[in-house]
Amino acid sequence: MKTVFSAILPLVFAASANAWLQTNSGTASFTYYSSCDHPACGIDTTNGYTAAISQLTFGSAPGLGAGDACGRCFAVTATADPYSPSYTGPFGDTIVVKVTDMCPISGNSEWCGQTTASPENTHGASVHFDLCTDTGADKVFFPSGHGALTGTYEEVDCSQWSGADSTVSQWNGACLAGESAGLWPGTTGCGNQGTSV
């Protein structure tokens, strides 16, 4: 029995070490950021709404390059303000964003602190989207006076995204292959790098 247990134990740890949270729909939280001109996916878009996604979903640790979320498109919808629970709307439009960046856990634990051991952030969301203000996403998504929202997301085909990718890669290894991959789960675009948190 000891031999069987010791053979299975490494497989369990290996499987859990790479358990990126990459589902095609679920609960989400939303904030926004600016100066989005050096995205972790390695390429800019010329127009269209873009976002950073929480590290556990991005599929790469900081400094390791693009994760499998790069280039994937998501329809995002807000339904509540976690800081103003009595606010019931109206909320901004549902928009389609393309993932071009990562929201790392370090320095962003309130929103992007999901881990395999604790797969929801402090606001109960499994995925966080940090919308890029440089692309104007915040103006159509966030109601005036609101800078943090919760709601839902759903992965969609990138034909629903209104933007266009730049033809200039910022560095070698740029990857936006998610746009040509099938939807999660079970398909690979850029691929994951390293191990999950």
GROMACS .gro file of C-alpha atoms in nm:
model
  197
    1MET     CA    1   0.000   0.000   0.000
    2LYS     CA    2   0.285   0.238   0.080
    3THR     CA    3   0.426   0.196  -0.273
    4VAL     CA    4   0.091   0.282  -0.437
    5PHE     CA    5   0.042   0.590  -0.216
    6SER     CA    6   0.391   0.723  -0.284
    7ALA     CA    7   0.337   0.676  -0.659
    8ILE     CA    8   0.004   0.863  -0.659
    9LEU     CA    9   0.109   1.152  -0.435
   10PRO     CA   10   0.344   1.320  -0.688
   11LEU     CA   11   0.070   1.303  -0.955
   12VAL     CA   12  -0.175   1.487  -0.728
   13PHE     CA   13   0.073   1.766  -0.657
   14ALA     CA   14   0.172   1.792  -1.026
   15ALA     CA   15  -0.191   1.825  -1.131
   16SER     CA   16  -0.272   2.088  -0.868
   17ALA     CA   17   0.045   2.287  -0.938
   18ASN     CA   18  -0.071   2.363  -1.293
   19ALA     CA   19  -0.439   2.422  -1.211
   20TRP     CA   20  -0.491   2.757  -1.383
   21LEU     CA   21  -0.852   2.876  -1.347
   22GLN     CA   22  -0.959   2.907  -1.710
   23THR     CA   23  -1.333   2.867  -1.754
   24ASN     CA   24  -1.543   3.020  -2.028
   25SER     CA   25  -1.796   3.193  -1.800
   26GLY     CA   26  -1.854   3.287  -1.439
   27THR     CA   27  -1.846   3.565  -1.181
   28ALA     CA   28  -1.615   3.861  -1.229
   29SER     CA   29  -1.503   4.186  -1.077
   30PHE     CA   30  -1.399   4.493  -1.272
   31THR     CA   31  -1.174   4.795  -1.221
   32TYR     CA   32  -0.975   5.005  -1.466
   33TYR     CA   33  -0.616   5.118  -1.520
   34SER     CA   34  -0.422   5.347  -1.752
   35SER     CA   35  -0.087   5.340  -1.932
   36CYS     CA   36  -0.163   5.007  -2.096
   37ASP     CA   37   0.116   5.040  -2.354
   38HIS     CA   38   0.340   4.756  -2.226
   39PRO     CA   39   0.104   4.458  -2.199
   40ALA     CA   40   0.222   4.118  -2.078
   41CYS     CA   41   0.096   3.953  -2.398
   42GLY     CA   42   0.361   4.148  -2.588
   43ILE     CA   43   0.151   4.328  -2.847
   44ASP     CA   44  -0.072   4.633  -2.854
   45THR     CA   45  -0.405   4.671  -3.024
   46THR     CA   46  -0.469   4.966  -3.253
   47ASN     CA   47  -0.824   5.008  -3.124
   48GLY     CA   48  -1.094   4.816  -2.942
   49TYR     CA   49  -1.146   4.753  -2.572
   50THR     CA   50  -0.872   4.563  -2.391
   51ALA     CA   51  -0.819   4.436  -2.037
   52ALA     CA   52  -0.574   4.277  -1.799
   53ILE     CA   53  -0.704   3.955  -1.643
   54SER     CA   54  -0.626   3.809  -1.299
   55GLN     CA   55  -0.303   3.612  -1.278
   56LEU     CA   56  -0.469   3.277  -1.198
   57THR     CA   57  -0.669   3.302  -1.521
   58PHE     CA   58  -0.394   3.468  -1.730
   59GLY     CA   59  -0.192   3.147  -1.731
   60SER     CA   60   0.157   3.273  -1.658
   61ALA     CA   61   0.359   3.401  -1.367
   62PRO     CA   62   0.498   3.756  -1.387
   63GLY     CA   63   0.803   3.771  -1.612
   64LEU     CA   64   0.741   3.438  -1.788
   65GLY     CA   65   0.563   3.582  -2.092
   66ALA     CA   66   0.222   3.533  -2.243
   67GLY     CA   67  -0.034   3.304  -2.086
   68ASP     CA   68  -0.316   3.117  -2.254
   69ALA     CA   69  -0.560   3.403  -2.187
   70CYS     CA   70  -0.371   3.629  -2.429
   71GLY     CA   71  -0.583   3.720  -2.727
   72ARG     CA   72  -0.902   3.569  -2.592
   73CYS     CA   73  -1.218   3.779  -2.599
   74PHE     CA   74  -1.480   3.807  -2.327
   75ALA     CA   75  -1.822   3.972  -2.300
   76VAL     CA   76  -1.832   4.144  -1.960
   77THR     CA   77  -2.145   4.263  -1.781
   78ALA     CA   78  -2.169   4.460  -1.456
   79THR     CA   79  -2.452   4.402  -1.209
   80ALA     CA   80  -2.339   4.556  -0.877
   81ASP     CA   81  -2.103   4.800  -0.708
   82PRO     CA   82  -1.931   4.626  -0.414
   83TYR     CA   83  -1.873   4.960  -0.240
   84SER     CA   84  -2.230   5.089  -0.293
   85PRO     CA   85  -2.461   4.787  -0.247
   86SER     CA   86  -2.771   5.008  -0.259
   87TYR     CA   87  -2.685   5.122  -0.613
   88THR     CA   88  -2.896   4.917  -0.852
   89GLY     CA   89  -2.810   5.085  -1.180
   90PRO     CA   90  -2.816   5.182  -1.448
   91PHE     CA   91  -2.489   5.010  -1.531
   92GLY     CA   92  -2.287   5.065  -1.844
   93ASP     CA   93  -2.306   4.855  -2.158
   94THR     CA   94  -2.201   4.493  -2.184
   95ILE     CA   95  -1.879   4.513  -2.383
   96VAL     CA   96  -1.638   4.268  -2.546
   97VAL     CA   97  -1.276   4.304  -2.433
   98LYS     CA   98  -0.961   4.134  -2.559
   99VAL     CA   99  -0.710   4.017  -2.297
  100THR     CA  100  -0.369   4.175  -2.362
  101ASP     CA  101  -0.228   4.202  -2.010
  102MET     CA  102  -0.208   4.037  -1.667
  103CYS     CA  103  -0.325   4.171  -1.332
  104PRO     CA  104  -0.064   4.020  -1.097
  105ILE     CA  105  -0.146   3.913  -0.743
  106SER     CA  106   0.142   4.117  -0.601
  107GLY     CA  107   0.010   4.465  -0.523
  108ASN     CA  108  -0.344   4.376  -0.636
  109SER     CA  109  -0.454   4.109  -0.388
  110GLU     CA  110  -0.799   4.262  -0.329
  111TRP     CA  111  -0.897   4.214  -0.694
  112CYS     CA  112  -0.644   3.973  -0.848
  113GLY     CA  113  -0.561   3.761  -0.545
  114GLN     CA  114  -0.732   3.441  -0.660
  115THR     CA  115  -0.524   3.128  -0.599
  116THR     CA  116  -0.586   2.757  -0.646
  117ALA     CA  117  -0.641   2.734  -0.269
  118SER     CA  118  -0.878   3.034  -0.266
  119PRO     CA  119  -1.027   3.071  -0.617
  120GLU     CA  120  -1.238   3.381  -0.546
  121ASN     CA  121  -1.119   3.731  -0.466
  122THR     CA  122  -1.243   3.932  -0.165
  123HIS     CA  123  -1.553   4.031  -0.367
  124GLY     CA  124  -1.654   3.673  -0.451
  125ALA     CA  125  -1.535   3.683  -0.812
  126SER     CA  126  -1.346   3.399  -0.975
  127VAL     CA  127  -1.194   3.626  -1.242
  128HIS     CA  128  -1.095   3.992  -1.240
  129PHE     CA  129  -1.083   4.220  -1.544
  130ASP     CA  130  -0.886   4.545  -1.520
  131LEU     CA  131  -1.020   4.746  -1.815
  132CYS     CA  132  -0.777   4.969  -2.004
  133THR     CA  133  -0.877   5.335  -1.997
  134ASP     CA  134  -0.650   5.406  -2.296
  135THR     CA  135  -0.898   5.215  -2.513
  136GLY     CA  136  -1.204   5.394  -2.370
  137ALA     CA  137  -1.352   5.082  -2.210
  138ASP     CA  138  -1.412   5.260  -1.879
  139LYS     CA  139  -1.628   5.531  -2.037
  140VAL     CA  140  -1.888   5.288  -2.171
  141PHE     CA  141  -1.869   5.025  -1.895
  142PHE     CA  142  -1.858   5.218  -1.567
  143PRO     CA  143  -2.142   5.449  -1.457
  144SER     CA  144  -2.025   5.796  -1.356
  145GLY     CA  145  -1.876   5.795  -1.006
  146HIS     CA  146  -1.821   5.418  -0.995
  147GLY     CA  147  -1.474   5.268  -1.030
  148ALA     CA  148  -1.524   4.909  -0.915
  149LEU     CA  149  -1.802   4.672  -1.016
  150THR     CA  150  -1.894   4.304  -1.000
  151GLY     CA  151  -2.088   4.094  -1.248
  152THR     CA  152  -2.030   3.820  -1.502
  153TYR     CA  153  -1.810   3.726  -1.795
  154GLU     CA  154  -1.843   3.489  -2.088
  155GLU     CA  155  -1.576   3.396  -2.341
  156VAL     CA  156  -1.686   3.481  -2.696
  157ASP     CA  157  -1.538   3.447  -3.041
  158CYS     CA  158  -1.311   3.742  -3.118
  159SER     CA  159  -1.520   3.821  -3.427
  160GLN     CA  160  -1.746   3.999  -3.172
  161TRP     CA  161  -1.461   4.229  -3.062
  162SER     CA  162  -1.464   4.569  -3.231
  163GLY     CA  163  -1.088   4.626  -3.239
  164ALA     CA  164  -0.783   4.542  -3.445
  165ASP     CA  165  -0.441   4.417  -3.341
  166SER     CA  166  -0.125   4.614  -3.408
  167THR     CA  167   0.110   4.454  -3.659
  168VAL     CA  168   0.413   4.548  -3.449
  169SER     CA  169   0.519   4.313  -3.172
  170GLN     CA  170   0.677   4.483  -2.871
  171TRP     CA  171   0.923   4.201  -2.812
  172ASN     CA  172   0.995   3.847  -2.926
  173GLY     CA  173   0.749   3.593  -2.799
  174ALA     CA  174   0.438   3.809  -2.844
  175CYS     CA  175   0.131   3.591  -2.857
  176LEU     CA  176  -0.230   3.666  -2.934
  177ALA     CA  177  -0.309   3.315  -3.057
  178GLY     CA  178  -0.608   3.289  -2.824
  179GLU     CA  179  -0.822   3.463  -3.085
  180SER     CA  180  -0.784   3.169  -3.323
  181ALA     CA  181  -0.818   2.897  -3.058
  182GLY     CA  182  -1.144   2.733  -2.965
  183LEU     CA  183  -1.319   2.849  -2.649
  184TRP     CA  184  -1.211   2.726  -2.305
  185PRO     CA  185  -1.205   2.467  -2.160
  186GLY     CA  186  -1.000   2.218  -2.353
  187THR     CA  187  -0.831   2.435  -2.616
  188THR     CA  188  -0.493   2.604  -2.622
  189GLY     CA  189  -0.406   2.940  -2.771
  190CYS     CA  190  -0.078   3.078  -2.642
  191GLY     CA  191  -0.039   2.804  -2.383
  192ASN     CA  192   0.028   2.843  -2.011
  193GLN     CA  193   0.369   2.922  -1.866
  194GLY     CA  194   0.504   2.803  -1.531
  195THR     CA  195   0.277   2.696  -1.249
  196SER     CA  196  -0.032   2.851  -1.099
  197VAL     CA  197  -0.043   3.019  -0.759
   0.00000   0.00000   0.00000
